Short mmCIF file of C-alpha atoms in Angstrom, two decimals:
data_model
loop_
_atom_site.label_atom_id
_atom_site.label_comp_id
_atom_site.label_asym_id
_atom_site.label_seq_id
_atom_site.Cartn_x
_atom_site.Cartn_y
_atom_site.Cartn_z
CA MET A 284 133.25 31.19 62.71
CA ALA A 285 129.68 30.58 62.53
CA GLU A 286 127.68 33.25 64.84
CA ILE A 287 124.88 31.29 66.75
CA GLU A 288 121.81 33.71 67.84
CA THR A 289 119.16 31.05 68.84
CA GLN A 290 117.07 32.02 71.92
CA ASP A 291 119.12 30.06 74.32
CA SER A 292 122.32 31.67 73.59
CA TYR A 293 122.14 34.08 76.13
CA LEU A 294 122.40 33.54 79.72
CA GLU A 295 121.36 35.72 82.69
CA LEU A 296 124.04 36.58 85.47
CA GLY A 297 123.17 36.69 89.14
CA GLY A 298 121.51 34.22 90.89
CA SER A 299 122.10 30.90 92.45
CA PHE A 300 125.71 29.67 91.97
CA LEU A 301 125.27 26.14 93.62
CA LYS A 302 122.00 25.93 94.97
CA ASP A 303 120.20 24.90 92.22
CA LEU A 304 122.60 22.68 90.47
CA PRO A 305 120.98 19.58 89.03
CA ARG A 306 119.17 16.93 91.77
CA SER A 307 121.40 13.95 90.33
CA ILE A 308 124.43 15.68 92.13
CA LYS A 309 123.73 14.59 95.98
CA ARG A 310 123.35 16.83 98.95
CA TYR A 311 125.00 16.14 102.37
CA PRO A 312 126.19 18.16 105.39
CA TYR A 313 129.55 18.73 105.68
CA GLU A 314 130.46 16.57 109.25
CA GLY A 315 134.66 16.61 109.37
CA ALA A 316 136.83 14.80 107.36
CA PRO A 317 136.17 11.05 108.02
CA SER A 318 132.39 11.66 107.11
CA PHE A 319 133.62 13.50 104.14
CA PHE A 320 135.60 10.97 102.50
CA ARG A 321 133.18 8.23 103.71
CA ILE A 322 130.65 10.40 101.57
CA LEU A 323 132.93 10.64 98.64
CA ASN A 324 133.35 6.91 98.51
CA LEU A 325 129.74 6.09 98.68
CA GLU A 326 128.87 8.35 95.99
CA LEU A 327 131.83 7.12 93.74
CA ASN A 328 130.55 3.81 94.06
CA ARG A 329 126.85 4.75 93.36
CA SER A 330 127.88 6.88 90.22
CA GLN A 331 129.94 3.68 88.61
CA SER A 332 126.79 1.62 89.10
CA SER A 333 124.93 0.59 86.39
CA GLY A 334 121.49 2.31 86.21
CA CYS A 335 122.35 5.42 87.97
CA ASP A 336 122.90 8.78 87.39
CA ARG A 337 126.49 9.44 86.59
CA THR A 338 128.40 12.54 88.04
CA GLU A 339 131.82 13.43 89.68
CA PHE A 340 130.48 15.56 92.28
CA VAL A 341 128.77 15.88 95.55
CA LEU A 342 127.43 19.17 97.21
CA PHE A 343 127.90 19.93 100.89
CA HIS A 344 126.22 22.26 103.50
CA ALA A 345 129.12 23.95 105.50
CA SER A 346 129.34 26.95 107.30
CA ARG A 347 131.12 30.16 106.01
CA GLU A 348 133.78 29.75 108.31
CA THR A 349 134.35 26.04 107.52
CA ILE A 350 134.33 27.14 103.84
CA GLU A 351 137.02 29.72 104.19
CA HIS A 352 139.02 27.42 105.92
CA LEU A 353 138.69 24.90 103.39
CA PHE A 354 139.74 26.96 100.80
CA CYS A 355 142.32 29.45 102.59
CA PRO A 356 145.38 29.26 100.18
CA ILE A 357 147.46 27.97 103.10
CA ASN A 358 145.36 24.60 103.08
CA GLU A 359 146.03 24.10 99.24
CA GLU A 360 147.65 20.80 100.40
CA ASN A 361 145.00 19.61 102.65
CA THR A 362 143.77 16.08 101.28
CA ILE A 363 139.87 17.77 101.60
CA THR A 364 140.65 21.32 100.16
CA SER A 365 142.25 19.18 96.93
CA HIS A 366 138.50 17.67 96.29
CA CYS A 367 137.07 21.33 96.45
CA SER A 368 136.09 22.48 93.03
CA ALA A 369 133.85 25.45 93.82
CA TYR A 370 132.07 26.97 96.76
CA ASP A 371 129.28 29.95 97.92
CA LEU A 372 129.96 32.00 101.11
CA THR A 373 126.45 32.97 100.82
CA GLU A 374 124.59 30.05 100.02
CA GLU A 375 126.90 28.69 102.60
CA LEU A 376 127.59 25.43 99.98
CA PHE A 377 130.86 23.83 98.37
CA LEU A 378 131.34 21.52 95.52
CA ALA A 379 133.72 18.86 95.76
CA ARG A 380 134.65 16.43 93.01
CA MET A 381 135.12 12.64 93.64
CA ALA A 382 137.66 12.28 91.23
CA SER A 383 138.71 13.99 87.38
CA SER A 384 138.38 11.40 84.79
CA ALA A 385 140.88 10.84 82.35
CA GLU A 386 138.44 12.43 79.69
CA HIS A 387 138.76 15.56 81.46
CA ALA A 388 142.77 15.69 81.58
CA THR A 389 143.15 14.61 78.11
CA ALA A 390 140.92 17.30 77.11
CA SER A 391 142.54 19.90 78.96
CA TYR A 392 146.00 18.87 77.77
CA ALA A 393 144.74 19.12 74.07
CA LEU A 394 143.55 22.26 74.22
CA ASP A 395 146.47 23.95 76.07
CA HIS A 396 148.76 22.47 73.40
CA ALA A 397 146.50 23.44 70.73
CA ILE A 398 146.71 27.13 72.14
CA THR A 399 150.55 26.94 72.79
CA GLU A 400 150.90 25.98 68.81
CA CYS A 401 148.80 29.34 68.03
CA LEU A 402 151.06 31.52 69.99
CA LEU A 403 154.50 29.84 68.67
CA PRO A 404 154.34 31.85 65.35
CA MET A 405 153.88 35.24 67.64
CA GLY A 406 156.60 34.41 69.67
CA LEU A 407 154.10 34.58 72.47
CA SER A 408 154.40 30.97 73.71
CA THR A 409 155.65 31.96 76.71
CA LYS A 410 153.90 35.41 77.57
CA ILE A 411 150.78 33.20 78.87
CA HIS A 412 150.48 31.86 82.35
CA GLY A 413 148.43 28.51 82.70
CA TYR A 414 145.85 27.90 85.38
CA PRO A 415 144.93 24.42 85.52
CA GLY A 416 142.86 23.49 88.34
CA ALA A 417 143.13 26.77 90.06
CA VAL A 418 140.49 28.30 92.16
CA ILE A 419 139.70 31.45 91.50
CA ALA A 420 138.24 33.72 94.31
CA GLY A 421 135.39 36.18 93.45
CA ARG A 422 133.52 38.26 96.07
CA ASP A 423 132.00 35.76 97.56
CA ARG A 424 132.21 32.52 95.49
CA GLY A 425 135.40 30.87 93.93
CA LYS A 426 135.78 27.96 91.24
CA ALA A 427 138.50 25.66 90.09
CA GLY A 428 137.97 25.39 86.36
CA ASP A 429 139.64 22.64 84.21
CA HIS A 430 141.89 25.03 82.57
CA GLY A 431 142.89 28.71 82.07
CA TRP A 432 144.94 30.96 80.30
CA GLY A 433 145.94 34.39 80.80
CA PRO A 434 148.68 36.98 80.41
CA ARG A 435 151.29 36.95 82.60
CA ARG A 436 152.05 40.72 83.02
CA PRO A 437 148.40 41.84 82.57
CA PRO A 438 147.79 45.88 81.86
CA PRO A 439 147.92 47.86 84.88
CA GLY A 440 144.44 47.30 86.52
CA TYR A 441 143.80 43.88 85.70
CA PRO A 442 144.39 41.04 88.23
CA LYS A 443 146.81 38.46 87.48
CA ARG A 444 143.89 35.66 86.68
CA PRO A 445 142.76 33.53 83.70
CA SER A 446 141.19 35.73 80.95
CA VAL A 447 140.00 32.65 79.03
CA VAL A 448 139.09 29.49 81.00
CA LEU A 449 137.69 26.21 79.95
CA GLU A 450 135.14 23.75 81.47
CA VAL A 451 135.08 20.04 80.13
CA ALA A 452 131.84 17.83 80.50
CA TYR A 453 131.94 14.38 80.49
CA SER A 454 129.30 13.32 83.08
CA GLU A 455 127.84 16.84 83.93
CA SER A 456 124.73 18.48 82.73
CA ASP A 457 124.23 21.55 80.47
CA SER A 458 122.52 23.18 83.41
CA LYS A 459 126.14 22.65 85.41
CA LEU A 460 128.12 24.16 82.48
CA ASN A 461 126.13 26.94 82.29
CA SER A 462 126.48 27.78 86.10
CA ASP A 463 129.76 27.55 85.44
CA VAL A 464 129.70 30.10 82.24
CA ARG A 465 127.53 32.39 84.22
CA PHE A 466 130.43 32.32 87.07
CA TRP A 467 133.78 32.93 84.97
CA LEU A 468 132.15 35.66 82.94
CA ASP A 469 130.20 37.42 86.18
CA PRO A 470 132.27 40.61 86.68
CA ASP A 471 132.45 40.21 90.43
CA ASP A 472 133.25 36.24 90.04
CA GLY A 473 135.67 34.99 87.32
CA ASN A 474 135.81 38.26 85.60
CA ALA A 475 137.20 36.21 82.96
CA ARG A 476 136.46 37.06 79.02
CA ILE A 477 135.68 34.53 77.51
CA CYS A 478 134.63 30.65 78.98
CA LEU A 479 135.14 27.61 76.64
CA THR A 480 132.83 24.45 77.35
CA LEU A 481 134.14 20.84 75.94
CA ARG A 482 131.18 18.53 76.22
CA ILE A 483 132.16 15.11 75.81
CA ASP A 484 129.81 12.18 74.63
CA ARG A 485 130.32 9.19 76.76
CA ASP A 486 128.51 7.11 74.16
CA GLU A 487 129.04 8.20 70.77
CA PRO A 488 132.10 9.78 69.28
CA ASN A 489 130.78 13.45 69.54
CA ILE A 490 132.34 16.26 70.97
CA ARG A 491 130.84 19.79 71.54
CA ILE A 492 132.84 23.17 71.95
CA GLU A 493 131.45 26.12 72.96
CA ARG A 494 132.84 29.67 73.18
CA TRP A 495 131.00 32.00 75.66
CA ASN A 496 131.66 35.65 76.48
CA LEU A 497 129.94 38.60 78.02
CA HIS A 498 127.77 40.65 75.03
CA ASN A 499 125.45 43.36 76.33
CA ASP A 500 126.16 42.39 79.91
CA ARG A 501 124.80 39.05 79.55
CA PRO A 502 126.64 35.52 78.91
CA HIS A 503 126.61 34.98 75.00
CA ARG A 504 127.45 31.79 73.24
CA SER A 505 129.22 33.61 70.37
CA GLN A 506 130.41 29.97 68.50
CA VAL A 507 129.45 26.66 68.40
CA VAL A 508 132.09 23.90 67.05
CA TRP A 509 130.98 20.12 66.14
CA ILE A 510 133.23 17.54 65.75
CA LYS A 511 131.66 13.61 65.12
CA ARG A 512 133.03 10.51 63.50
CA ALA A 513 130.54 7.94 61.84
CA SER A 514 131.23 5.36 59.68
CA ASN A 515 135.24 6.27 59.89
CA ARG A 516 134.74 9.99 58.98
CA MET A 517 135.52 12.86 60.84
CA ARG A 518 133.38 16.06 60.37
CA VAL A 519 134.11 19.28 62.13
CA ASP A 520 131.21 22.13 61.84
CA ASN A 521 131.77 25.46 62.26
CA HIS A 522 135.45 25.53 62.57
CA PRO A 523 138.25 27.17 63.19
CA LEU A 524 137.69 27.74 66.78
CA VAL A 525 138.78 31.50 67.54
CA ILE A 526 139.87 33.19 70.64
CA PRO A 527 140.31 36.77 69.75
CA PHE A 528 143.72 37.97 70.70
CA GLN A 529 142.53 41.22 72.92
CA ASP A 530 140.59 38.77 74.88
CA LEU A 531 143.03 36.28 75.83
CA PHE A 532 146.06 39.34 76.35
CA LEU A 533 143.53 41.84 77.39
CA ARG A 534 145.03 44.28 75.15
CA PRO A 535 144.98 44.83 71.15
CA PRO A 536 147.45 42.97 68.63
CA SER A 537 150.57 45.08 68.25
CA THR A 538 152.75 43.81 65.89
CA PRO A 539 151.98 42.16 62.55
CA ALA A 540 152.34 38.27 64.11
CA GLU A 541 149.81 39.09 66.68
CA ARG A 542 146.62 37.86 65.57
CA ASP A 543 143.38 36.17 66.64
CA LEU A 544 143.93 32.70 67.57
CA ARG A 545 142.47 30.33 65.08
CA ILE A 546 142.14 26.23 66.24
CA SER A 547 142.22 24.76 62.76
CA ALA A 548 139.83 22.10 61.74
CA GLN A 549 142.72 19.46 61.47
CA THR A 550 143.74 20.45 65.11
CA LEU A 551 140.64 19.68 66.08
CA GLU A 552 140.61 16.47 65.03
CA ASP A 553 143.22 15.77 66.95
CA ILE A 554 141.97 16.97 70.07
CA ALA A 555 139.05 14.46 69.34
CA ASP A 556 141.18 11.67 68.74
CA ARG A 557 143.05 12.27 71.92
CA ILE A 558 140.10 12.28 73.51
CA TRP A 559 138.01 9.50 71.48
CA ASP A 560 141.21 6.83 72.01
CA MET A 561 141.04 7.52 76.15
CA GLN A 562 137.29 6.42 75.66
CA GLY A 563 138.19 3.38 73.59
CA PHE A 564 136.28 4.49 70.00
CA GLN A 565 138.03 2.88 67.60
#
């Protein structure tokens, strides 16, 4: 594992969550369901047009009461709620996803499978919960990750929520990813131990995976893995991808079989191949 100690390996907690997202994400007032879906269709068509910034998200201004209603657990089957990706009650903003890409789904499934494969020899594959797309509420903010994992029976004092979270970026900017990382690692918000980010290059067969954790009370990028293909040759840098056992299960290993999860170069190549097949790279 390679430790990355460059200047931008640290982020700051706190500050704006949604207000400072990149300007490529359009802003609208929320004016009810008909307007909401009309805007989503408009922006989806715009993002698919040539020459336009490509993004999967739209940001809406709404009252605190409206946001609390939209993200209320009893409204999970509501068609508007199903598009809601994140919210901030203080800023009175919520983020809607127009449509999740097939690349997002493929990456999430492939990494989930890789984690399960690591846990099988330990006899722990049934001892974790998956949290695909689940909205996790913090103090005044909430967010849905692309996937997440946590112990089925957390230790006393720990809530049942993901300890490791995955965010996949296909059209999103790094500033959007950094906002995600800050939310997940903030003890007042996601309170996860690890945030994994997986960035997919739209134009070339390149994938970047980062592992973030808190270090000295700041989000720290502790590992970066690159998977690239050129001239029909695959290259994986800084493998294996390591997920510390204690960060996933919120306890130290207790048997010789229990150890850090190490996702090998071969498995990382398999993950990349699945994604690139979906993108149409030959």
